[in-house]
Coordinates of C-alpha atoms in Angstrom, one line a residue:
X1 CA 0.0 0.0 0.0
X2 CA 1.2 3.2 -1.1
X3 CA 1.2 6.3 1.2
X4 CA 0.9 9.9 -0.4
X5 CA 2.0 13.2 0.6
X6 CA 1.2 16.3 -1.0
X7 CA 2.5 20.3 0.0
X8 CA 3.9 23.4 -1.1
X9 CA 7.6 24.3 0.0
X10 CA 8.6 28.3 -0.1
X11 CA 11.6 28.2 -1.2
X12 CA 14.0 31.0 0.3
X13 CA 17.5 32.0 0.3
X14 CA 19.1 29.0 2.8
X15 CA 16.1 26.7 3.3
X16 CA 12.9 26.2 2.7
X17 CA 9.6 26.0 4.5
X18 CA 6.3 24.0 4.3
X19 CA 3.8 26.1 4.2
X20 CA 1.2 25.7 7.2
X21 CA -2.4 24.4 5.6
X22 CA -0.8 23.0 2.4
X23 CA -0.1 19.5 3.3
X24 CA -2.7 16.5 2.8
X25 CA -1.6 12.9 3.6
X26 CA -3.8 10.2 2.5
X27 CA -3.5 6.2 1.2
X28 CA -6.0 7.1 -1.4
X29 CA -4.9 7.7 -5.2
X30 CA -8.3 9.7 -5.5
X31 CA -7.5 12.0 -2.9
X32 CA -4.0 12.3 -3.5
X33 CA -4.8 13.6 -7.1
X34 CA -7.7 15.9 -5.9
X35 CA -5.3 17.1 -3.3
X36 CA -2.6 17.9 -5.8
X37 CA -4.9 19.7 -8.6
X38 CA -6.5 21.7 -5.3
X39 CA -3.1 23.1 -4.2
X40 CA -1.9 23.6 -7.9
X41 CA -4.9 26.2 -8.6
X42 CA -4.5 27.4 -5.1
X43 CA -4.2 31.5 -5.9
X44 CA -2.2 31.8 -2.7
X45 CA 0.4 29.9 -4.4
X46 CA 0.6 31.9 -7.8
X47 CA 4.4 32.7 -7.6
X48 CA 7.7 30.9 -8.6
X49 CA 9.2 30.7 -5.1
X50 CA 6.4 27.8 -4.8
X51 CA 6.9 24.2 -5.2
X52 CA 4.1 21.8 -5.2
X53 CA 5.0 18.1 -4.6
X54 CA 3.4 15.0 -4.7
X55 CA 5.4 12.0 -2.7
X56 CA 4.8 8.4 -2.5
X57 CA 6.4 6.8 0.3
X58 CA 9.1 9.6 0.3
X59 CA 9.6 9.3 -3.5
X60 CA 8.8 12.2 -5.3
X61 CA 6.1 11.4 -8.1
X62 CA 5.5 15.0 -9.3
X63 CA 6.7 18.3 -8.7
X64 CA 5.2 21.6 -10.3
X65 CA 7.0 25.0 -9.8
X66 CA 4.2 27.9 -9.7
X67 CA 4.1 30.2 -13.0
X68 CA 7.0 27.3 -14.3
X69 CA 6.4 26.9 -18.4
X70 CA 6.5 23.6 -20.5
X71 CA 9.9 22.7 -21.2
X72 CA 10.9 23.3 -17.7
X73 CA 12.4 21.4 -15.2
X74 CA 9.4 21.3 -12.7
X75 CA 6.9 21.7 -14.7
X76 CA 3.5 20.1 -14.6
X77 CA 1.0 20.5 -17.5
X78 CA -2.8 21.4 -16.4
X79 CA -4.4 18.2 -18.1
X80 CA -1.4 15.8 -17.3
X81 CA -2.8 12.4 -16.1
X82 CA -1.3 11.7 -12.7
X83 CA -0.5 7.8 -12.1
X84 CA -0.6 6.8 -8.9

């Protein structure tokens, strides 16, 4: 069985922080993905110091960088099919 974790990470000069309200931990494929597309149109997050991640026990499955662009390294298009 598969445990998933989804948050958003500010990323600062020396570190990074999880940001308080953005985490959802769940053994559920369903809810991991509804948790994931939640945060990922989540208007509080709308900036590139953002990262969105989407962990399956501790290995990272998807990670989307706010405002990011295809082509980029964490980028995560709207309609992608997530497989869990």
């Amino acid at each position: 069985m598969y445990r998933y974790k989804i948050y958003v990470l500010k990323q600062r000069p020396g570190g990074s922080e999880r940001m308080q309200g953005s985490e959802t931990t769940t053994w559920y494929p369903d809810v991991a993905r509804a948790a994931f597309w939640a945060a990922y149109h989540d208007s509080r997050f709308q900036s590139r110091e953002f990262l969105l991640l989407l962990t399956s026990n501790h290995k990272q499955i998807a990670a989307y960088r706010f405002t990011s662009q295809p082509g980029e390294r964490d980028y995560v298009a709207p309609d992608k099919e997530l497989n869990l």
